[in-house]
mmCIF file of C-alpha atoms in Angstrom:
data_model
loop_
_atom_site.group_PDB
_atom_site.id
_atom_site.type_symbol
_atom_site.label_atom_id
_atom_site.label_comp_id
_atom_site.label_asym_id
_atom_site.label_seq_id
_atom_site.Cartn_x
_atom_site.Cartn_y
_atom_site.Cartn_z
ATOM 1 C CA MET A 1 -38.770 13.099 -172.402
ATOM 2 C CA GLN A 2 -40.453 10.321 -174.315
ATOM 3 C CA THR A 3 -38.890 6.994 -175.096
ATOM 4 C CA PHE A 4 -37.441 6.849 -178.610
ATOM 5 C CA GLU A 5 -38.949 4.829 -181.402
ATOM 6 C CA LEU A 6 -35.726 4.248 -183.260
ATOM 7 C CA SER A 7 -34.980 4.142 -186.941
ATOM 8 C CA SER A 8 -32.663 1.263 -187.841
ATOM 9 C CA SER A 9 -30.426 3.757 -189.669
ATOM 10 C CA MET A 10 -29.795 5.843 -186.556
ATOM 11 C CA GLN A 11 -27.200 5.081 -183.929
ATOM 12 C CA LEU A 12 -28.109 6.294 -180.447
ATOM 13 C CA VAL A 13 -26.436 6.515 -177.121
ATOM 14 C CA GLU A 14 -28.882 5.723 -174.270
ATOM 15 C CA PRO A 15 -32.537 6.769 -174.713
ATOM 16 C CA PRO A 16 -33.719 9.445 -172.285
ATOM 17 C CA LYS A 17 -36.263 8.110 -169.816
ATOM 18 C CA GLN A 18 -38.050 11.231 -168.572
ATOM 19 C CA CYS A 19 -40.922 13.022 -170.278
ATOM 20 C CA GLN A 20 -39.303 16.325 -171.201
ATOM 21 C CA PRO A 21 -38.995 18.390 -174.366
ATOM 22 C CA LEU A 22 -36.233 17.459 -176.757
ATOM 23 C CA LYS A 23 -33.128 19.614 -176.870
ATOM 24 C CA ILE A 24 -31.438 19.816 -180.258
ATOM 25 C CA ILE A 25 -28.396 21.721 -181.481
ATOM 26 C CA ALA A 26 -27.980 22.585 -185.158
ATOM 27 C CA LEU A 27 -24.285 23.123 -185.830
ATOM 28 C CA GLY A 28 -22.665 24.247 -189.050
ATOM 29 C CA ASP A 29 -22.148 27.141 -191.433
ATOM 30 C CA SER A 30 -24.344 29.817 -193.042
ATOM 31 C CA LEU A 31 -26.905 27.213 -194.160
ATOM 32 C CA VAL A 32 -27.663 26.624 -190.478
ATOM 33 C CA TYR A 33 -27.339 30.296 -189.588
ATOM 34 C CA GLY A 34 -29.912 31.210 -192.257
ATOM 35 C CA PHE A 35 -27.928 33.845 -194.156
ATOM 36 C CA GLY A 36 -29.824 35.059 -197.198
ATOM 37 C CA ASP A 37 -33.271 34.942 -195.590
ATOM 38 C CA PRO A 38 -34.120 38.338 -194.024
ATOM 39 C CA GLU A 39 -37.815 37.449 -193.774
ATOM 40 C CA THR A 40 -37.894 34.210 -191.790
ATOM 41 C CA GLY A 41 -34.264 33.696 -190.756
ATOM 42 C CA GLY A 42 -33.695 30.344 -192.422
ATOM 43 C CA TRP A 43 -34.974 26.814 -191.848
ATOM 44 C CA VAL A 44 -33.547 26.371 -188.338
ATOM 45 C CA GLU A 45 -35.054 29.632 -187.113
ATOM 46 C CA GLN A 46 -38.487 28.763 -188.473
ATOM 47 C CA LEU A 47 -38.455 25.409 -186.713
ATOM 48 C CA ARG A 48 -37.186 27.011 -183.491
ATOM 49 C CA ARG A 49 -40.042 29.532 -183.469
ATOM 50 C CA TRP A 50 -42.635 26.843 -184.125
ATOM 51 C CA TRP A 51 -41.558 25.004 -180.999
ATOM 52 C CA MET A 52 -41.915 28.193 -178.960
ATOM 53 C CA LEU A 53 -45.670 28.464 -179.587
ATOM 54 C CA PRO A 54 -47.863 27.986 -176.498
ATOM 55 C CA ASP A 55 -49.524 24.799 -177.787
ATOM 56 C CA SER A 56 -46.265 23.103 -178.801
ATOM 57 C CA SER A 57 -44.376 20.654 -176.590
ATOM 58 C CA GLY A 58 -41.549 23.147 -176.164
ATOM 59 C CA HIS A 59 -38.720 21.353 -177.914
ATOM 60 C CA VAL A 60 -35.574 23.488 -177.679
ATOM 61 C CA LEU A 61 -33.537 24.127 -180.838
ATOM 62 C CA TYR A 62 -30.252 26.038 -180.734
ATOM 63 C CA ASN A 63 -28.984 27.645 -183.930
ATOM 64 C CA LEU A 64 -25.201 27.326 -183.759
ATOM 65 C CA GLY A 65 -24.409 28.181 -187.361
ATOM 66 C CA VAL A 66 -21.382 30.390 -188.096
ATOM 67 C CA ARG A 67 -20.910 31.940 -191.530
ATOM 68 C CA GLY A 68 -17.813 30.733 -193.327
ATOM 69 C CA ASP A 69 -17.149 27.783 -191.036
ATOM 70 C CA ARG A 70 -15.447 24.773 -192.518
ATOM 71 C CA THR A 71 -15.424 21.277 -191.067
ATOM 72 C CA GLN A 72 -12.364 21.958 -188.946
ATOM 73 C CA GLN A 73 -13.951 25.022 -187.300
ATOM 74 C CA VAL A 74 -17.148 23.133 -186.515
ATOM 75 C CA ALA A 75 -15.139 20.296 -184.963
ATOM 76 C CA GLN A 76 -13.184 22.752 -182.830
ATOM 77 C CA ARG A 77 -16.296 24.164 -181.199
ATOM 78 C CA LEU A 78 -18.517 21.079 -181.215
ATOM 79 C CA GLU A 79 -18.002 19.743 -177.702
ATOM 80 C CA VAL A 80 -17.921 23.173 -176.034
ATOM 81 C CA GLU A 81 -21.181 24.134 -177.740
ATOM 82 C CA PHE A 82 -22.701 20.792 -176.732
ATOM 83 C CA ARG A 83 -21.638 20.987 -173.091
ATOM 84 C CA HIS A 84 -23.052 24.501 -172.689
ATOM 85 C CA ARG A 85 -26.580 23.689 -173.825
ATOM 86 C CA GLY A 86 -27.803 22.002 -170.655
ATOM 87 C CA GLU A 87 -30.305 24.605 -169.491
ATOM 88 C CA LEU A 88 -32.979 22.228 -168.189
ATOM 89 C CA ARG A 89 -31.644 20.784 -164.916
ATOM 90 C CA ASN A 90 -28.195 20.674 -166.508
ATOM 91 C CA ARG A 91 -29.245 18.039 -169.026
ATOM 92 C CA LEU A 92 -27.304 17.741 -172.261
ATOM 93 C CA PRO A 93 -28.790 17.934 -175.780
ATOM 94 C CA ASP A 94 -30.617 14.913 -177.171
ATOM 95 C CA MET A 95 -29.611 15.333 -180.808
ATOM 96 C CA ILE A 96 -27.028 17.071 -183.010
ATOM 97 C CA ILE A 97 -27.919 18.198 -186.534
ATOM 98 C CA LEU A 98 -24.777 18.883 -188.570
ATOM 99 C CA SER A 99 -24.594 20.800 -191.849
ATOM 100 C CA VAL A 100 -21.161 21.762 -193.149
ATOM 101 C CA GLY A 101 -18.808 21.166 -196.086
ATOM 102 C CA VAL A 102 -19.637 23.650 -198.815
ATOM 103 C CA ASN A 103 -16.933 26.095 -197.708
ATOM 104 C CA ASP A 104 -14.355 23.308 -197.711
ATOM 105 C CA SER A 105 -15.126 22.623 -201.383
ATOM 106 C CA ALA A 106 -14.528 26.134 -202.768
ATOM 107 C CA LYS A 107 -11.575 26.797 -205.032
ATOM 108 C CA LEU A 108 -9.450 29.777 -204.056
ATOM 109 C CA LYS A 109 -8.621 32.824 -206.214
ATOM 110 C CA ARG A 110 -9.320 31.166 -209.573
ATOM 111 C CA PRO A 111 -11.659 28.527 -211.020
ATOM 112 C CA ASN A 112 -8.844 25.960 -211.212
ATOM 113 C CA GLY A 113 -7.188 26.941 -207.936
ATOM 114 C CA ARG A 114 -6.674 24.711 -204.935
ATOM 115 C CA ASN A 115 -9.613 23.735 -202.781
ATOM 116 C CA TYR A 116 -10.003 25.676 -199.545
ATOM 117 C CA THR A 117 -9.669 22.351 -197.725
ATOM 118 C CA ASP A 118 -7.638 19.722 -199.557
ATOM 119 C CA PHE A 119 -9.914 16.807 -200.444
ATOM 120 C CA ASP A 120 -7.867 14.139 -198.653
ATOM 121 C CA LEU A 121 -7.685 16.332 -195.566
ATOM 122 C CA PHE A 122 -11.424 16.958 -195.771
ATOM 123 C CA GLN A 123 -12.122 13.232 -195.787
ATOM 124 C CA SER A 124 -10.180 12.767 -192.568
ATOM 125 C CA GLN A 125 -11.697 15.871 -190.963
ATOM 126 C CA ILE A 126 -15.310 14.965 -191.746
ATOM 127 C CA SER A 127 -14.736 11.448 -190.417
ATOM 128 C CA ALA A 128 -13.251 12.837 -187.213
ATOM 129 C CA LEU A 129 -16.141 15.296 -186.813
ATOM 130 C CA LEU A 130 -18.749 12.560 -187.182
ATOM 131 C CA GLU A 131 -17.009 10.275 -184.734
ATOM 132 C CA GLN A 132 -16.635 13.112 -182.235
ATOM 133 C CA ALA A 133 -20.325 14.006 -182.535
ATOM 134 C CA GLN A 134 -21.487 10.386 -182.232
ATOM 135 C CA GLN A 135 -19.745 10.068 -178.896
ATOM 136 C CA LEU A 136 -21.971 12.861 -177.559
ATOM 137 C CA CYS A 137 -25.492 11.947 -178.749
ATOM 138 C CA PRO A 138 -27.479 10.881 -181.851
ATOM 139 C CA VAL A 139 -26.462 12.710 -185.036
ATOM 140 C CA LEU A 140 -28.251 13.704 -188.244
ATOM 141 C CA PHE A 141 -26.565 15.381 -191.222
ATOM 142 C CA VAL A 142 -28.227 17.870 -193.606
ATOM 143 C CA GLY A 143 -26.360 18.214 -196.890
ATOM 144 C CA ILE A 144 -25.368 21.200 -199.033
ATOM 145 C CA VAL A 145 -27.333 23.283 -201.550
ATOM 146 C CA PRO A 146 -26.080 23.524 -205.170
ATOM 147 C CA VAL A 147 -24.750 26.985 -206.062
ATOM 148 C CA ASP A 148 -25.247 29.175 -209.125
ATOM 149 C CA GLU A 149 -21.897 28.759 -210.862
ATOM 150 C CA ALA A 150 -22.530 31.797 -213.084
ATOM 151 C CA LYS A 151 -22.402 34.081 -210.031
ATOM 152 C CA MET A 152 -18.926 33.020 -208.971
ATOM 153 C CA PRO A 153 -16.557 34.145 -207.563
ATOM 154 C CA PHE A 154 -18.093 34.816 -204.174
ATOM 155 C CA LEU A 155 -16.414 37.766 -202.424
ATOM 156 C CA ASP A 156 -14.036 37.982 -205.424
ATOM 157 C CA CYS A 157 -12.142 34.990 -204.075
ATOM 158 C CA PHE A 158 -14.168 31.788 -203.689
ATOM 159 C CA TYR A 159 -15.116 29.765 -206.754
ATOM 160 C CA TYR A 160 -17.817 27.257 -205.850
ATOM 161 C CA ASN A 161 -18.755 24.702 -208.515
ATOM 162 C CA HIS A 162 -21.028 21.692 -208.827
ATOM 163 C CA ASN A 163 -18.265 19.178 -209.534
ATOM 164 C CA ASP A 164 -16.415 19.914 -206.310
ATOM 165 C CA GLN A 165 -19.659 20.233 -204.361
ATOM 166 C CA TYR A 166 -20.649 16.773 -205.537
ATOM 167 C CA ARG A 167 -17.260 15.281 -204.698
ATOM 168 C CA TYR A 168 -17.232 16.689 -201.162
ATOM 169 C CA LYS A 169 -20.850 15.817 -200.423
ATOM 170 C CA GLU A 170 -20.318 12.258 -201.660
ATOM 171 C CA ALA A 171 -17.364 11.911 -199.294
ATOM 172 C CA THR A 172 -19.581 13.199 -196.482
ATOM 173 C CA LYS A 173 -22.432 10.900 -197.444
ATOM 174 C CA LEU A 174 -20.107 7.889 -197.472
ATOM 175 C CA ALA A 175 -18.612 8.818 -194.097
ATOM 176 C CA CYS A 176 -22.138 9.096 -192.669
ATOM 177 C CA SER A 177 -23.174 5.777 -194.171
ATOM 178 C CA GLN A 178 -20.148 4.034 -192.683
ATOM 179 C CA ARG A 179 -21.237 5.261 -189.250
ATOM 180 C CA GLN A 180 -24.984 4.720 -189.754
ATOM 181 C CA ILE A 181 -25.636 8.454 -189.514
ATOM 182 C CA PRO A 182 -28.674 9.552 -191.565
ATOM 183 C CA TYR A 183 -27.681 11.937 -194.386
ATOM 184 C CA LEU A 184 -30.174 14.183 -196.196
ATOM 185 C CA ASP A 185 -28.879 14.651 -199.754
ATOM 186 C CA ILE A 186 -30.112 18.174 -200.508
ATOM 187 C CA PHE A 187 -27.677 18.547 -203.413
ATOM 188 C CA ASP A 188 -29.107 15.628 -205.398
ATOM 189 C CA GLU A 189 -32.658 16.572 -204.393
ATOM 190 C CA TRP A 190 -32.269 20.089 -205.806
ATOM 191 C CA MET A 191 -30.207 19.074 -208.844
ATOM 192 C CA ALA A 192 -33.076 16.801 -209.879
ATOM 193 C CA HIS A 193 -35.002 20.012 -210.678
ATOM 194 C CA ASP A 194 -34.269 22.281 -213.636
ATOM 195 C CA GLU A 195 -31.985 25.295 -213.423
ATOM 196 C CA PHE A 196 -34.862 27.786 -213.335
ATOM 197 C CA TRP A 197 -36.327 26.064 -210.270
ATOM 198 C CA ARG A 198 -32.959 26.181 -208.492
ATOM 199 C CA LEU A 199 -32.208 29.801 -209.352
ATOM 200 C CA GLN A 200 -35.581 30.861 -207.946
ATOM 201 C CA ARG A 201 -34.366 29.562 -204.590
ATOM 202 C CA LEU A 202 -30.922 31.215 -204.465
ATOM 203 C CA SER A 203 -29.929 34.692 -203.345
ATOM 204 C CA ALA A 204 -28.254 37.173 -205.674
ATOM 205 C CA ASP A 205 -24.832 35.994 -204.485
ATOM 206 C CA GLY A 206 -25.453 32.574 -206.049
ATOM 207 C CA LEU A 207 -24.357 30.784 -202.889
ATOM 208 C CA HIS A 208 -26.995 31.162 -200.181
ATOM 209 C CA PRO A 209 -30.661 30.197 -200.402
ATOM 210 C CA ASN A 210 -33.196 33.031 -200.369
ATOM 211 C CA THR A 211 -36.451 32.987 -198.398
ATOM 212 C CA LEU A 212 -38.092 30.582 -200.851
ATOM 213 C CA GLY A 213 -34.958 28.451 -200.838
ATOM 214 C CA TYR A 214 -34.953 28.138 -197.066
ATOM 215 C CA GLN A 215 -38.673 27.330 -197.103
ATOM 216 C CA THR A 216 -37.946 24.532 -199.574
ATOM 217 C CA LEU A 217 -35.032 23.361 -197.445
ATOM 218 C CA LEU A 218 -37.264 23.350 -194.375
ATOM 219 C CA GLU A 219 -39.798 21.191 -196.222
ATOM 220 C CA ASN A 220 -37.005 18.814 -197.230
ATOM 221 C CA VAL A 221 -35.940 18.526 -193.589
ATOM 222 C CA ILE A 222 -39.329 18.124 -191.929
ATOM 223 C CA ASN A 223 -40.418 15.491 -194.464
ATOM 224 C CA TRP A 224 -37.200 13.522 -193.906
ATOM 225 C CA GLN A 225 -38.028 10.154 -192.345
ATOM 226 C CA PRO A 226 -35.069 9.899 -189.919
ATOM 227 C CA LEU A 227 -36.061 13.175 -188.279
ATOM 228 C CA ALA A 228 -39.803 12.540 -188.258
ATOM 229 C CA ALA A 229 -39.298 9.025 -186.871
ATOM 230 C CA TYR A 230 -37.201 10.157 -183.919
ATOM 231 C CA ASN A 231 -40.115 9.493 -181.608
ATOM 232 C CA THR A 232 -43.911 9.461 -181.777
ATOM 233 C CA LYS A 233 -44.511 12.909 -180.308
ATOM 234 C CA PHE A 234 -41.804 14.475 -182.440
ATOM 235 C CA ASN A 235 -43.316 12.857 -185.517
ATOM 236 C CA SER A 236 -46.801 14.308 -184.871
ATOM 237 C CA GLU A 237 -45.420 17.807 -184.276
ATOM 238 C CA ILE A 238 -43.305 17.694 -187.433
ATOM 239 C CA LYS A 239 -46.422 16.748 -189.426
ATOM 240 C CA ALA A 240 -48.388 19.607 -187.867
ATOM 241 C CA PHE A 241 -45.644 22.050 -188.767
ATOM 242 C CA ALA A 242 -45.512 20.781 -192.359
ATOM 243 C CA GLU A 243 -49.261 21.328 -192.744
ATOM 244 C CA LYS A 244 -49.450 24.787 -191.167
#
């Protein structure tokens, strides 16, 4: 694998020295899994397929998203998932992409109910998750997508709202900043557009992106400097994918 050209905002363990494809795990909830996109399977799946083409360098991307996962569930399976992705001569993954937190923010049973994960508890859990991940390999964090509040409750139980989403993502963003982990603020990026633009990119449930939404999310990710700058080869392939 190629030597890294590092971004100053990214903490790394030791750079790999051999010329081999990158191995990346994407770990999180339904936003990683791609729920809501029956056509292309979400942003992680599209990137995974691109790297399987004959003329690509063969980077390996594992989709380890589980619908409904909160931060605690992701932390519980993080190291086991990481240790079991060493398929090339038993090597471990080179990067972890995390995306979790929206399920923690939901209010239960009523719009003014308690949060699924208490905010103070969430702050400690997200900090612990980041520290745990950083001990394994370099980490990137992809943030949450704003919901359609008019479609709540989800599953007649979960009330997602922008105020709580913002509060939880800001706590995540701060925790990442304190650890020099790059954070892609999807929430603010999408909220900068008008409501019509956002609703075009959400499924009927008001929670998950649709095919267009995942395409937009993919574009946000592949044009994100910390990912594109990971190393020279990775950067050129990301650009090729963005232009295809």
